[in-house]
């Protein structure tokens, strides 16, 4: 089953062209491509409190504490849920494109520049798409 994407847009932006993924020769480039899906995650208060650090075979996802709302979200619960949605979108898209390898959760310690490391997603070279994740991946742009 394929989700009809002709009417599905987030913020007036069309879904990425999958051909661009398959023509990208480097794994860091492919990781950057699937981040287009991650950033379409719902975000409480629309603050989008995530940051990414892409390396050769991984991407670390951080909570950007400069984007938290001390009065609207005093415990940070909403910010962490937003980052969790972002991570889920990243994992779903990476599984579909066949580059997901695993994740390592990081200790919740605030690092430099107000960033809290949440998870490091590990990636591998793709052997091809995994059709079991296609509908979920396409649905990311239909929310």
XYZ file of C-alpha atoms in Angstrom:
143
model
C 0.000 0.000 0.000
C 1.292 3.434 -0.893
C 0.172 6.610 0.829
C -0.923 9.156 -1.801
C 1.580 11.973 -1.443
C 0.290 14.346 -4.102
C -1.627 16.283 -1.431
C 0.778 15.716 1.438
C 3.042 18.553 2.397
C 4.557 19.867 5.616
C 4.778 23.642 5.683
C 4.147 23.754 1.931
C 7.270 21.691 1.229
C 7.007 18.621 -0.973
C 8.346 15.308 0.269
C 11.985 14.704 -0.674
C 12.674 12.922 -3.940
C 13.890 9.388 -3.040
C 16.024 9.307 -6.195
C 18.274 11.895 -4.537
C 18.953 9.419 -1.726
C 19.943 6.619 -4.097
C 22.200 8.921 -6.109
C 23.985 10.213 -2.991
C 27.350 8.392 -2.893
C 28.357 9.042 0.727
C 26.816 7.669 3.910
C 26.986 11.094 5.663
C 25.098 12.525 2.672
C 22.461 9.830 2.994
C 22.187 10.501 6.737
C 21.633 14.192 5.955
C 18.956 13.193 3.455
C 16.926 11.193 6.018
C 17.167 14.122 8.439
C 14.635 15.814 6.133
C 12.136 13.314 7.526
C 13.266 13.783 11.128
C 12.700 17.535 11.164
C 9.080 17.096 10.047
C 8.276 15.737 13.507
C 5.533 17.401 15.532
C 6.945 19.775 18.107
C 5.115 21.025 21.182
C 4.875 24.821 21.101
C 6.527 24.498 17.636
C 9.966 25.153 19.139
C 11.723 22.307 17.277
C 14.225 21.739 20.113
C 16.555 19.345 18.290
C 20.091 19.581 16.996
C 22.061 17.013 14.995
C 25.711 16.131 14.640
C 26.375 13.940 11.610
C 29.549 11.852 11.573
C 30.817 9.218 9.140
C 28.465 6.452 10.307
C 26.240 8.058 12.936
C 24.092 10.999 13.893
C 23.829 12.269 17.447
C 20.513 13.888 18.352
C 20.575 16.595 21.012
C 17.972 18.538 22.961
C 18.732 22.229 22.442
C 17.952 23.721 25.862
C 18.026 27.241 24.432
C 14.704 26.383 22.780
C 12.909 25.197 25.901
C 10.133 27.274 27.466
C 10.671 27.719 31.219
C 7.112 28.996 31.785
C 5.208 26.950 29.182
C 7.129 23.715 29.808
C 8.795 24.092 33.219
C 9.828 20.426 33.516
C 11.026 20.081 29.911
C 8.638 17.175 29.365
C 7.191 18.616 26.151
C 10.655 19.328 24.742
C 11.768 15.736 25.356
C 8.585 14.379 23.747
C 9.234 16.569 20.695
C 12.787 15.257 20.378
C 11.429 11.719 20.759
C 9.083 12.290 17.806
C 12.011 13.608 15.787
C 14.075 10.512 16.623
C 11.183 8.224 15.664
C 10.845 9.896 12.258
C 14.598 9.531 11.729
C 14.551 5.835 12.615
C 11.493 5.109 10.443
C 13.027 6.799 7.393
C 16.444 5.202 7.986
C 14.815 1.759 8.227
C 12.921 2.334 4.993
C 16.062 3.402 3.129
C 17.952 0.442 4.601
C 20.644 2.411 6.456
C 19.498 1.968 10.080
C 21.888 -0.102 12.178
C 21.009 0.708 15.805
C 21.084 3.298 18.532
C 22.990 4.116 21.683
C 21.187 6.153 24.310
C 23.341 8.787 25.970
C 23.392 9.868 29.615
C 21.156 12.906 30.144
C 23.901 15.372 30.939
C 23.936 18.919 29.668
C 26.983 19.460 27.499
C 28.506 22.430 25.781
C 26.304 25.220 24.491
C 23.200 24.032 26.346
C 22.913 20.754 24.440
C 21.774 17.511 26.028
C 22.792 14.400 24.095
C 19.836 12.047 23.767
C 20.807 9.279 21.356
C 23.403 8.337 18.770
C 21.839 6.597 15.762
C 24.227 4.256 13.925
C 23.958 3.775 10.178
C 25.239 1.294 7.603
C 25.478 1.150 3.837
C 22.121 0.378 2.257
C 21.284 -2.907 0.584
C 18.066 -1.336 -0.743
C 14.736 -0.132 0.589
C 12.704 -2.097 3.128
C 9.123 -1.933 1.850
C 7.684 -2.734 5.289
C 8.594 0.856 6.314
C 7.434 2.614 3.124
C 3.910 3.610 4.208
C 5.121 5.030 7.534
C 7.922 6.933 5.817
C 5.563 8.440 3.257
C 3.039 9.289 5.988
C 5.555 11.599 7.703
C 4.658 14.263 5.140
C 0.916 13.690 5.494
C 0.344 14.902 9.019
